[in-house]
């Protein structure tokens, strides 16, 4: 038994965990990513104890009642991760003012937790879409500095020339700045209208605008790869839960 001169040294007490910041609280309630939560808070969509709070760093206390657009929200303890093969003519939003079909209608019976799409696909763009209530993971996947790989198959109205492919690969400049792609090539050697393009940037309609810059019309746009995930065994318009291994991969990718 260890001996002490007088009394055993006192153990340092750990500080209790700080209450969560408001933006994190909103994100963990399955509303949106943390960055999007910042926007909603600034826009006055979030109330604490019936008072609009526009301070993202506000610490939510245990007794606080937090509302988003008038509805009481609470952080989800069970994390859900769904991978959808999005069909055409479906909007990538939680709700739509024009009453168009949304991706949420497709997964409405998938879980009881509130989840939301990570990033967006145009209404007419098909392919891989992740939905979750994990705000931290959503932020990580959407932040440009993390360079999440995305591969699209693009069907054009006419054959794409090798010259244009080379110019795209070397980098072009659009109205909102330079555009660098990671890879671009024909999917099949005998079909010059079907192109595979790999990017990690997430600017609005970027793939469509790249080809429109060279006067091509995009007939179909399909995301076939996202951060290590593929459409294997997911029929268009359906979804599946991610495996534990896939979730770990997403959380630890570099």
PDB file of C-alpha atoms in Angstrom:
ATOM      1  CA  UNK A   1       0.000   0.000   0.000  1.00  0.00           C
ATOM      2  CA  UNK A   2       1.375   3.389  -0.991  1.00  0.00           C
ATOM      3  CA  UNK A   3       2.224   5.633   1.969  1.00  0.00           C
ATOM      4  CA  UNK A   4       1.753   9.393   2.099  1.00  0.00           C
ATOM      5  CA  UNK A   5       3.362  11.854   4.523  1.00  0.00           C
ATOM      6  CA  UNK A   6       0.001  13.203   5.603  1.00  0.00           C
ATOM      7  CA  UNK A   7      -2.964  12.802   3.329  1.00  0.00           C
ATOM      8  CA  UNK A   8      -3.366  11.421  -0.192  1.00  0.00           C
ATOM      9  CA  UNK A   9      -3.124  14.158  -2.790  1.00  0.00           C
ATOM     10  CA  UNK A  10      -6.474  15.505  -3.879  1.00  0.00           C
ATOM     11  CA  UNK A  11      -7.561  14.502  -7.327  1.00  0.00           C
ATOM     12  CA  UNK A  12      -8.168  17.385  -9.645  1.00  0.00           C
ATOM     13  CA  UNK A  13     -11.840  17.614 -10.438  1.00  0.00           C
ATOM     14  CA  UNK A  14     -12.662  17.707 -14.115  1.00  0.00           C
ATOM     15  CA  UNK A  15     -14.682  20.655 -15.291  1.00  0.00           C
ATOM     16  CA  UNK A  16     -18.236  19.698 -16.220  1.00  0.00           C
ATOM     17  CA  UNK A  17     -18.890  19.710 -19.966  1.00  0.00           C
ATOM     18  CA  UNK A  18     -20.060  23.030 -21.318  1.00  0.00           C
ATOM     19  CA  UNK A  19     -23.608  23.271 -22.613  1.00  0.00           C
ATOM     20  CA  UNK A  20     -23.760  22.936 -26.421  1.00  0.00           C
ATOM     21  CA  UNK A  21     -23.651  25.975 -28.667  1.00  0.00           C
ATOM     22  CA  UNK A  22     -26.905  26.820 -30.377  1.00  0.00           C
ATOM     23  CA  UNK A  23     -25.684  26.010 -33.895  1.00  0.00           C
ATOM     24  CA  UNK A  24     -24.462  22.583 -32.781  1.00  0.00           C
ATOM     25  CA  UNK A  25     -27.740  21.972 -30.934  1.00  0.00           C
ATOM     26  CA  UNK A  26     -29.738  22.732 -34.085  1.00  0.00           C
ATOM     27  CA  UNK A  27     -27.476  20.560 -36.246  1.00  0.00           C
ATOM     28  CA  UNK A  28     -27.692  17.638 -33.822  1.00  0.00           C
ATOM     29  CA  UNK A  29     -31.477  17.874 -33.916  1.00  0.00           C
ATOM     30  CA  UNK A  30     -31.320  16.628 -37.490  1.00  0.00           C
ATOM     31  CA  UNK A  31     -32.290  19.955 -39.024  1.00  0.00           C
ATOM     32  CA  UNK A  32     -29.207  20.642 -41.115  1.00  0.00           C
ATOM     33  CA  UNK A  33     -25.421  20.875 -41.013  1.00  0.00           C
ATOM     34  CA  UNK A  34     -23.786  23.221 -38.522  1.00  0.00           C
ATOM     35  CA  UNK A  35     -22.850  25.709 -41.231  1.00  0.00           C
ATOM     36  CA  UNK A  36     -26.434  25.776 -42.457  1.00  0.00           C
ATOM     37  CA  UNK A  37     -27.597  26.146 -38.848  1.00  0.00           C
ATOM     38  CA  UNK A  38     -25.583  29.370 -38.683  1.00  0.00           C
ATOM     39  CA  UNK A  39     -27.614  30.724 -41.598  1.00  0.00           C
ATOM     40  CA  UNK A  40     -30.928  29.717 -40.052  1.00  0.00           C
ATOM     41  CA  UNK A  41     -29.997  31.352 -36.759  1.00  0.00           C
ATOM     42  CA  UNK A  42     -28.989  34.581 -38.525  1.00  0.00           C
ATOM     43  CA  UNK A  43     -32.301  34.554 -40.405  1.00  0.00           C
ATOM     44  CA  UNK A  44     -34.218  34.401 -37.111  1.00  0.00           C
ATOM     45  CA  UNK A  45     -35.657  30.911 -37.606  1.00  0.00           C
ATOM     46  CA  UNK A  46     -34.469  29.716 -34.181  1.00  0.00           C
ATOM     47  CA  UNK A  47     -36.012  30.632 -30.850  1.00  0.00           C
ATOM     48  CA  UNK A  48     -34.904  29.881 -27.313  1.00  0.00           C
ATOM     49  CA  UNK A  49     -37.660  30.138 -24.733  1.00  0.00           C
ATOM     50  CA  UNK A  50     -39.822  31.914 -27.353  1.00  0.00           C
ATOM     51  CA  UNK A  51     -37.158  34.558 -27.967  1.00  0.00           C
ATOM     52  CA  UNK A  52     -35.341  34.812 -31.300  1.00  0.00           C
ATOM     53  CA  UNK A  53     -31.627  34.233 -30.743  1.00  0.00           C
ATOM     54  CA  UNK A  54     -29.215  35.213 -33.530  1.00  0.00           C
ATOM     55  CA  UNK A  55     -26.026  34.333 -31.659  1.00  0.00           C
ATOM     56  CA  UNK A  56     -24.584  31.046 -32.953  1.00  0.00           C
ATOM     57  CA  UNK A  57     -22.411  30.690 -29.847  1.00  0.00           C
ATOM     58  CA  UNK A  58     -25.288  30.935 -27.399  1.00  0.00           C
ATOM     59  CA  UNK A  59     -24.998  28.083 -24.880  1.00  0.00           C
ATOM     60  CA  UNK A  60     -28.201  26.066 -24.649  1.00  0.00           C
ATOM     61  CA  UNK A  61     -29.003  25.341 -21.015  1.00  0.00           C
ATOM     62  CA  UNK A  62     -30.695  22.175 -19.799  1.00  0.00           C
ATOM     63  CA  UNK A  63     -34.040  23.886 -19.175  1.00  0.00           C
ATOM     64  CA  UNK A  64     -34.068  25.864 -22.421  1.00  0.00           C
ATOM     65  CA  UNK A  65     -36.789  25.144 -24.977  1.00  0.00           C
ATOM     66  CA  UNK A  66     -35.427  25.504 -28.494  1.00  0.00           C
ATOM     67  CA  UNK A  67     -37.695  25.925 -31.507  1.00  0.00           C
ATOM     68  CA  UNK A  68     -36.990  25.911 -35.223  1.00  0.00           C
ATOM     69  CA  UNK A  69     -39.683  27.674 -37.250  1.00  0.00           C
ATOM     70  CA  UNK A  70     -42.018  27.345 -34.286  1.00  0.00           C
ATOM     71  CA  UNK A  71     -41.442  23.617 -33.729  1.00  0.00           C
ATOM     72  CA  UNK A  72     -39.684  22.320 -30.603  1.00  0.00           C
ATOM     73  CA  UNK A  73     -36.467  20.477 -31.461  1.00  0.00           C
ATOM     74  CA  UNK A  74     -34.098  18.286 -29.477  1.00  0.00           C
ATOM     75  CA  UNK A  75     -30.788  16.647 -30.376  1.00  0.00           C
ATOM     76  CA  UNK A  76     -31.048  13.159 -31.838  1.00  0.00           C
ATOM     77  CA  UNK A  77     -29.056  10.602 -29.864  1.00  0.00           C
ATOM     78  CA  UNK A  78     -29.378   7.882 -32.494  1.00  0.00           C
ATOM     79  CA  UNK A  79     -27.385   8.684 -35.626  1.00  0.00           C
ATOM     80  CA  UNK A  80     -28.856   7.586 -38.958  1.00  0.00           C
ATOM     81  CA  UNK A  81     -27.036   7.340 -42.305  1.00  0.00           C
ATOM     82  CA  UNK A  82     -28.948   6.619 -45.526  1.00  0.00           C
ATOM     83  CA  UNK A  83     -27.562   6.367 -49.046  1.00  0.00           C
ATOM     84  CA  UNK A  84     -30.039   7.072 -51.835  1.00  0.00           C
ATOM     85  CA  UNK A  85     -29.878   6.567 -55.585  1.00  0.00           C
ATOM     86  CA  UNK A  86     -31.812   9.738 -56.344  1.00  0.00           C
ATOM     87  CA  UNK A  87     -34.213   9.648 -59.309  1.00  0.00           C
ATOM     88  CA  UNK A  88     -34.874  12.472 -61.748  1.00  0.00           C
ATOM     89  CA  UNK A  89     -37.480  15.187 -61.080  1.00  0.00           C
ATOM     90  CA  UNK A  90     -37.021  15.033 -57.306  1.00  0.00           C
ATOM     91  CA  UNK A  91     -35.909  18.055 -55.278  1.00  0.00           C
ATOM     92  CA  UNK A  92     -33.047  17.745 -52.773  1.00  0.00           C
ATOM     93  CA  UNK A  93     -34.674  19.733 -49.968  1.00  0.00           C
ATOM     94  CA  UNK A  94     -36.566  18.930 -46.803  1.00  0.00           C
ATOM     95  CA  UNK A  95     -39.651  20.748 -48.150  1.00  0.00           C
ATOM     96  CA  UNK A  96     -40.573  22.587 -51.330  1.00  0.00           C
ATOM     97  CA  UNK A  97     -42.727  25.702 -51.617  1.00  0.00           C
ATOM     98  CA  UNK A  98     -43.845  24.667 -55.113  1.00  0.00           C
ATOM     99  CA  UNK A  99     -45.121  21.296 -53.857  1.00  0.00           C
ATOM    100  CA  UNK A 100     -42.657  19.325 -55.974  1.00  0.00           C
ATOM    101  CA  UNK A 101     -41.649  15.853 -54.842  1.00  0.00           C
ATOM    102  CA  UNK A 102     -38.668  15.885 -52.460  1.00  0.00           C
ATOM    103  CA  UNK A 103     -36.149  13.252 -51.431  1.00  0.00           C
ATOM    104  CA  UNK A 104     -37.768  13.235 -47.993  1.00  0.00           C
ATOM    105  CA  UNK A 105     -40.876  11.611 -49.445  1.00  0.00           C
ATOM    106  CA  UNK A 106     -38.767   8.692 -50.662  1.00  0.00           C
ATOM    107  CA  UNK A 107     -37.303   7.994 -47.194  1.00  0.00           C
ATOM    108  CA  UNK A 108     -40.333   8.974 -45.100  1.00  0.00           C
ATOM    109  CA  UNK A 109     -40.721   5.452 -43.663  1.00  0.00           C
ATOM    110  CA  UNK A 110     -37.004   4.735 -43.272  1.00  0.00           C
ATOM    111  CA  UNK A 111     -36.621   5.955 -39.684  1.00  0.00           C
ATOM    112  CA  UNK A 112     -38.318   7.929 -36.940  1.00  0.00           C
ATOM    113  CA  UNK A 113     -35.367  10.312 -36.542  1.00  0.00           C
ATOM    114  CA  UNK A 114     -35.277  13.641 -38.343  1.00  0.00           C
ATOM    115  CA  UNK A 115     -32.632  13.510 -41.097  1.00  0.00           C
ATOM    116  CA  UNK A 116     -31.681  15.766 -43.992  1.00  0.00           C
ATOM    117  CA  UNK A 117     -29.710  15.577 -47.269  1.00  0.00           C
ATOM    118  CA  UNK A 118     -25.975  16.325 -47.211  1.00  0.00           C
ATOM    119  CA  UNK A 119     -25.405  18.841 -49.980  1.00  0.00           C
ATOM    120  CA  UNK A 120     -27.647  19.066 -53.012  1.00  0.00           C
ATOM    121  CA  UNK A 121     -28.257  17.526 -56.392  1.00  0.00           C
ATOM    122  CA  UNK A 122     -30.187  19.440 -59.037  1.00  0.00           C
ATOM    123  CA  UNK A 123     -33.764  18.301 -59.581  1.00  0.00           C
ATOM    124  CA  UNK A 124     -32.799  16.659 -62.878  1.00  0.00           C
ATOM    125  CA  UNK A 125     -29.524  15.179 -61.588  1.00  0.00           C
ATOM    126  CA  UNK A 126     -29.622  11.550 -60.503  1.00  0.00           C
ATOM    127  CA  UNK A 127     -27.373   9.384 -58.369  1.00  0.00           C
ATOM    128  CA  UNK A 128     -25.787   9.191 -54.955  1.00  0.00           C
ATOM    129  CA  UNK A 129     -27.139  11.306 -52.122  1.00  0.00           C
ATOM    130  CA  UNK A 130     -26.372  10.890 -48.419  1.00  0.00           C
ATOM    131  CA  UNK A 131     -28.976  11.716 -45.774  1.00  0.00           C
ATOM    132  CA  UNK A 132     -28.184  11.853 -42.064  1.00  0.00           C
ATOM    133  CA  UNK A 133     -28.739  13.618 -38.748  1.00  0.00           C
ATOM    134  CA  UNK A 134     -25.002  13.682 -38.013  1.00  0.00           C
ATOM    135  CA  UNK A 135     -24.238  17.400 -38.277  1.00  0.00           C
ATOM    136  CA  UNK A 136     -20.520  17.017 -37.660  1.00  0.00           C
ATOM    137  CA  UNK A 137     -20.118  14.475 -40.454  1.00  0.00           C
ATOM    138  CA  UNK A 138     -22.232  16.577 -42.814  1.00  0.00           C
ATOM    139  CA  UNK A 139     -19.991  19.591 -42.190  1.00  0.00           C
ATOM    140  CA  UNK A 140     -16.902  17.512 -42.813  1.00  0.00           C
ATOM    141  CA  UNK A 141     -18.198  16.099 -46.090  1.00  0.00           C
ATOM    142  CA  UNK A 142     -19.348  19.461 -47.429  1.00  0.00           C
ATOM    143  CA  UNK A 143     -16.362  21.594 -46.458  1.00  0.00           C
ATOM    144  CA  UNK A 144     -14.235  22.362 -49.557  1.00  0.00           C
ATOM    145  CA  UNK A 145     -10.934  21.918 -47.726  1.00  0.00           C
ATOM    146  CA  UNK A 146     -11.644  18.217 -47.195  1.00  0.00           C
ATOM    147  CA  UNK A 147     -11.833  17.548 -50.923  1.00  0.00           C
ATOM    148  CA  UNK A 148     -14.456  14.790 -50.926  1.00  0.00           C
ATOM    149  CA  UNK A 149     -14.222  12.923 -54.259  1.00  0.00           C
ATOM    150  CA  UNK A 150     -17.311  12.955 -56.470  1.00  0.00           C
ATOM    151  CA  UNK A 151     -17.564  11.237 -59.846  1.00  0.00           C
ATOM    152  CA  UNK A 152     -20.300  12.038 -62.356  1.00  0.00           C
ATOM    153  CA  UNK A 153     -21.268  10.384 -65.627  1.00  0.00           C
ATOM    154  CA  UNK A 154     -22.396  13.054 -68.074  1.00  0.00           C
ATOM    155  CA  UNK A 155     -24.369  12.344 -71.248  1.00  0.00           C
ATOM    156  CA  UNK A 156     -24.051  15.148 -73.820  1.00  0.00           C
ATOM    157  CA  UNK A 157     -26.059  16.018 -76.917  1.00  0.00           C
ATOM    158  CA  UNK A 158     -23.026  15.448 -79.167  1.00  0.00           C
ATOM    159  CA  UNK A 159     -19.565  13.930 -79.139  1.00  0.00           C
ATOM    160  CA  UNK A 160     -17.047  15.730 -76.944  1.00  0.00           C
ATOM    161  CA  UNK A 161     -13.759  16.485 -78.660  1.00  0.00           C
ATOM    162  CA  UNK A 162     -10.413  15.448 -77.201  1.00  0.00           C
ATOM    163  CA  UNK A 163      -9.371  19.093 -77.375  1.00  0.00           C
ATOM    164  CA  UNK A 164     -12.187  20.130 -75.070  1.00  0.00           C
ATOM    165  CA  UNK A 165     -11.452  17.270 -72.671  1.00  0.00           C
ATOM    166  CA  UNK A 166      -7.842  18.400 -72.533  1.00  0.00           C
ATOM    167  CA  UNK A 167      -8.868  22.009 -71.830  1.00  0.00           C
ATOM    168  CA  UNK A 168     -11.199  20.886 -69.049  1.00  0.00           C
ATOM    169  CA  UNK A 169      -8.448  18.729 -67.526  1.00  0.00           C
ATOM    170  CA  UNK A 170      -5.993  21.646 -67.621  1.00  0.00           C
ATOM    171  CA  UNK A 171      -8.493  24.010 -65.977  1.00  0.00           C
ATOM    172  CA  UNK A 172     -10.949  26.574 -67.287  1.00  0.00           C
ATOM    173  CA  UNK A 173     -12.359  29.838 -65.973  1.00  0.00           C
ATOM    174  CA  UNK A 174     -16.074  30.449 -65.575  1.00  0.00           C
ATOM    175  CA  UNK A 175     -17.928  33.596 -64.546  1.00  0.00           C
ATOM    176  CA  UNK A 176     -17.378  32.817 -60.858  1.00  0.00           C
ATOM    177  CA  UNK A 177     -13.685  31.946 -61.124  1.00  0.00           C
ATOM    178  CA  UNK A 178     -11.228  29.188 -62.084  1.00  0.00           C
ATOM    179  CA  UNK A 179     -12.425  25.580 -62.198  1.00  0.00           C
ATOM    180  CA  UNK A 180     -10.056  22.659 -61.665  1.00  0.00           C
ATOM    181  CA  UNK A 181     -11.213  19.084 -62.123  1.00  0.00           C
ATOM    182  CA  UNK A 182      -9.395  16.006 -60.854  1.00  0.00           C
ATOM    183  CA  UNK A 183     -10.024  13.715 -63.827  1.00  0.00           C
ATOM    184  CA  UNK A 184     -12.062  13.761 -67.021  1.00  0.00           C
ATOM    185  CA  UNK A 185     -12.309  11.137 -69.769  1.00  0.00           C
ATOM    186  CA  UNK A 186     -14.648   9.094 -71.958  1.00  0.00           C
ATOM    187  CA  UNK A 187     -16.546   6.359 -70.112  1.00  0.00           C
ATOM    188  CA  UNK A 188     -16.422   4.155 -73.226  1.00  0.00           C
ATOM    189  CA  UNK A 189     -13.971   4.451 -76.094  1.00  0.00           C
ATOM    190  CA  UNK A 190     -16.747   3.976 -78.656  1.00  0.00           C
ATOM    191  CA  UNK A 191     -19.132   6.588 -77.182  1.00  0.00           C
ATOM    192  CA  UNK A 192     -17.785  10.136 -77.176  1.00  0.00           C
ATOM    193  CA  UNK A 193     -21.037  11.554 -75.777  1.00  0.00           C
ATOM    194  CA  UNK A 194     -20.627   9.843 -72.372  1.00  0.00           C
ATOM    195  CA  UNK A 195     -18.027  11.464 -70.113  1.00  0.00           C
ATOM    196  CA  UNK A 196     -16.723  10.641 -66.629  1.00  0.00           C
ATOM    197  CA  UNK A 197     -15.647  13.656 -64.609  1.00  0.00           C
ATOM    198  CA  UNK A 198     -14.188  13.631 -61.099  1.00  0.00           C
ATOM    199  CA  UNK A 199     -14.306  16.770 -58.976  1.00  0.00           C
ATOM    200  CA  UNK A 200     -14.099  17.774 -55.324  1.00  0.00           C
ATOM    201  CA  UNK A 201     -15.428  21.328 -55.614  1.00  0.00           C
ATOM    202  CA  UNK A 202     -19.086  21.913 -54.802  1.00  0.00           C
ATOM    203  CA  UNK A 203     -20.085  25.073 -56.625  1.00  0.00           C
ATOM    204  CA  UNK A 204     -23.629  25.452 -57.930  1.00  0.00           C
ATOM    205  CA  UNK A 205     -24.344  23.447 -61.127  1.00  0.00           C
ATOM    206  CA  UNK A 206     -20.607  23.214 -61.696  1.00  0.00           C
ATOM    207  CA  UNK A 207     -20.579  20.088 -63.897  1.00  0.00           C
ATOM    208  CA  UNK A 208     -23.338  21.374 -66.142  1.00  0.00           C
ATOM    209  CA  UNK A 209     -21.647  24.761 -66.460  1.00  0.00           C
ATOM    210  CA  UNK A 210     -18.314  23.206 -67.391  1.00  0.00           C
ATOM    211  CA  UNK A 211     -19.827  21.585 -70.503  1.00  0.00           C
ATOM    212  CA  UNK A 212     -22.151  24.478 -71.283  1.00  0.00           C
ATOM    213  CA  UNK A 213     -18.992  26.610 -71.460  1.00  0.00           C
ATOM    214  CA  UNK A 214     -18.063  24.601 -74.582  1.00  0.00           C
ATOM    215  CA  UNK A 215     -21.614  24.765 -76.023  1.00  0.00           C
ATOM    216  CA  UNK A 216     -22.596  21.202 -75.093  1.00  0.00           C
ATOM    217  CA  UNK A 217     -26.048  20.406 -73.759  1.00  0.00           C
ATOM    218  CA  UNK A 218     -26.178  18.058 -70.769  1.00  0.00           C
ATOM    219  CA  UNK A 219     -28.848  15.446 -71.434  1.00  0.00           C
ATOM    220  CA  UNK A 220     -28.207  13.342 -68.325  1.00  0.00           C
ATOM    221  CA  UNK A 221     -26.109  13.861 -65.190  1.00  0.00           C
ATOM    222  CA  UNK A 222     -25.580  10.997 -62.754  1.00  0.00           C
ATOM    223  CA  UNK A 223     -23.420  10.960 -59.615  1.00  0.00           C
ATOM    224  CA  UNK A 224     -21.914   7.474 -59.436  1.00  0.00           C
ATOM    225  CA  UNK A 225     -19.320   7.912 -56.657  1.00  0.00           C
ATOM    226  CA  UNK A 226     -19.302   9.959 -53.455  1.00  0.00           C
ATOM    227  CA  UNK A 227     -16.554   9.844 -50.838  1.00  0.00           C
ATOM    228  CA  UNK A 228     -15.868   6.145 -51.336  1.00  0.00           C
ATOM    229  CA  UNK A 229     -19.526   5.145 -51.749  1.00  0.00           C
ATOM    230  CA  UNK A 230     -21.035   3.753 -54.973  1.00  0.00           C
ATOM    231  CA  UNK A 231     -24.520   2.948 -56.290  1.00  0.00           C
ATOM    232  CA  UNK A 232     -23.905  -0.795 -56.211  1.00  0.00           C
ATOM    233  CA  UNK A 233     -27.103  -2.699 -55.375  1.00  0.00           C
ATOM    234  CA  UNK A 234     -29.212   0.470 -55.011  1.00  0.00           C
ATOM    235  CA  UNK A 235     -31.982   0.704 -57.602  1.00  0.00           C
ATOM    236  CA  UNK A 236     -32.862   4.195 -58.832  1.00  0.00           C
ATOM    237  CA  UNK A 237     -35.369   5.755 -56.452  1.00  0.00           C
ATOM    238  CA  UNK A 238     -34.387   3.513 -53.519  1.00  0.00           C
ATOM    239  CA  UNK A 239     -31.982   3.749 -50.588  1.00  0.00           C
ATOM    240  CA  UNK A 240     -30.192   1.702 -47.955  1.00  0.00           C
ATOM    241  CA  UNK A 241     -28.615   2.241 -44.547  1.00  0.00           C
ATOM    242  CA  UNK A 242     -24.842   2.591 -44.496  1.00  0.00           C
ATOM    243  CA  UNK A 243     -22.880  -0.205 -42.876  1.00  0.00           C
ATOM    244  CA  UNK A 244     -20.844   0.471 -39.759  1.00  0.00           C
ATOM    245  CA  UNK A 245     -17.692   0.084 -41.842  1.00  0.00           C
ATOM    246  CA  UNK A 246     -18.881   2.720 -44.322  1.00  0.00           C
ATOM    247  CA  UNK A 247     -19.713   5.186 -41.551  1.00  0.00           C
ATOM    248  CA  UNK A 248     -16.246   4.749 -40.052  1.00  0.00           C
ATOM    249  CA  UNK A 249     -14.704   5.271 -43.496  1.00  0.00           C
ATOM    250  CA  UNK A 250     -16.577   8.561 -43.983  1.00  0.00           C
ATOM    251  CA  UNK A 251     -15.625   9.826 -40.561  1.00  0.00           C
ATOM    252  CA  UNK A 252     -11.930   9.061 -41.033  1.00  0.00           C
ATOM    253  CA  UNK A 253     -11.330   9.811 -44.694  1.00  0.00           C
ATOM    254  CA  UNK A 254      -8.506  12.175 -45.574  1.00  0.00           C
TER     255      UNK A 254
END
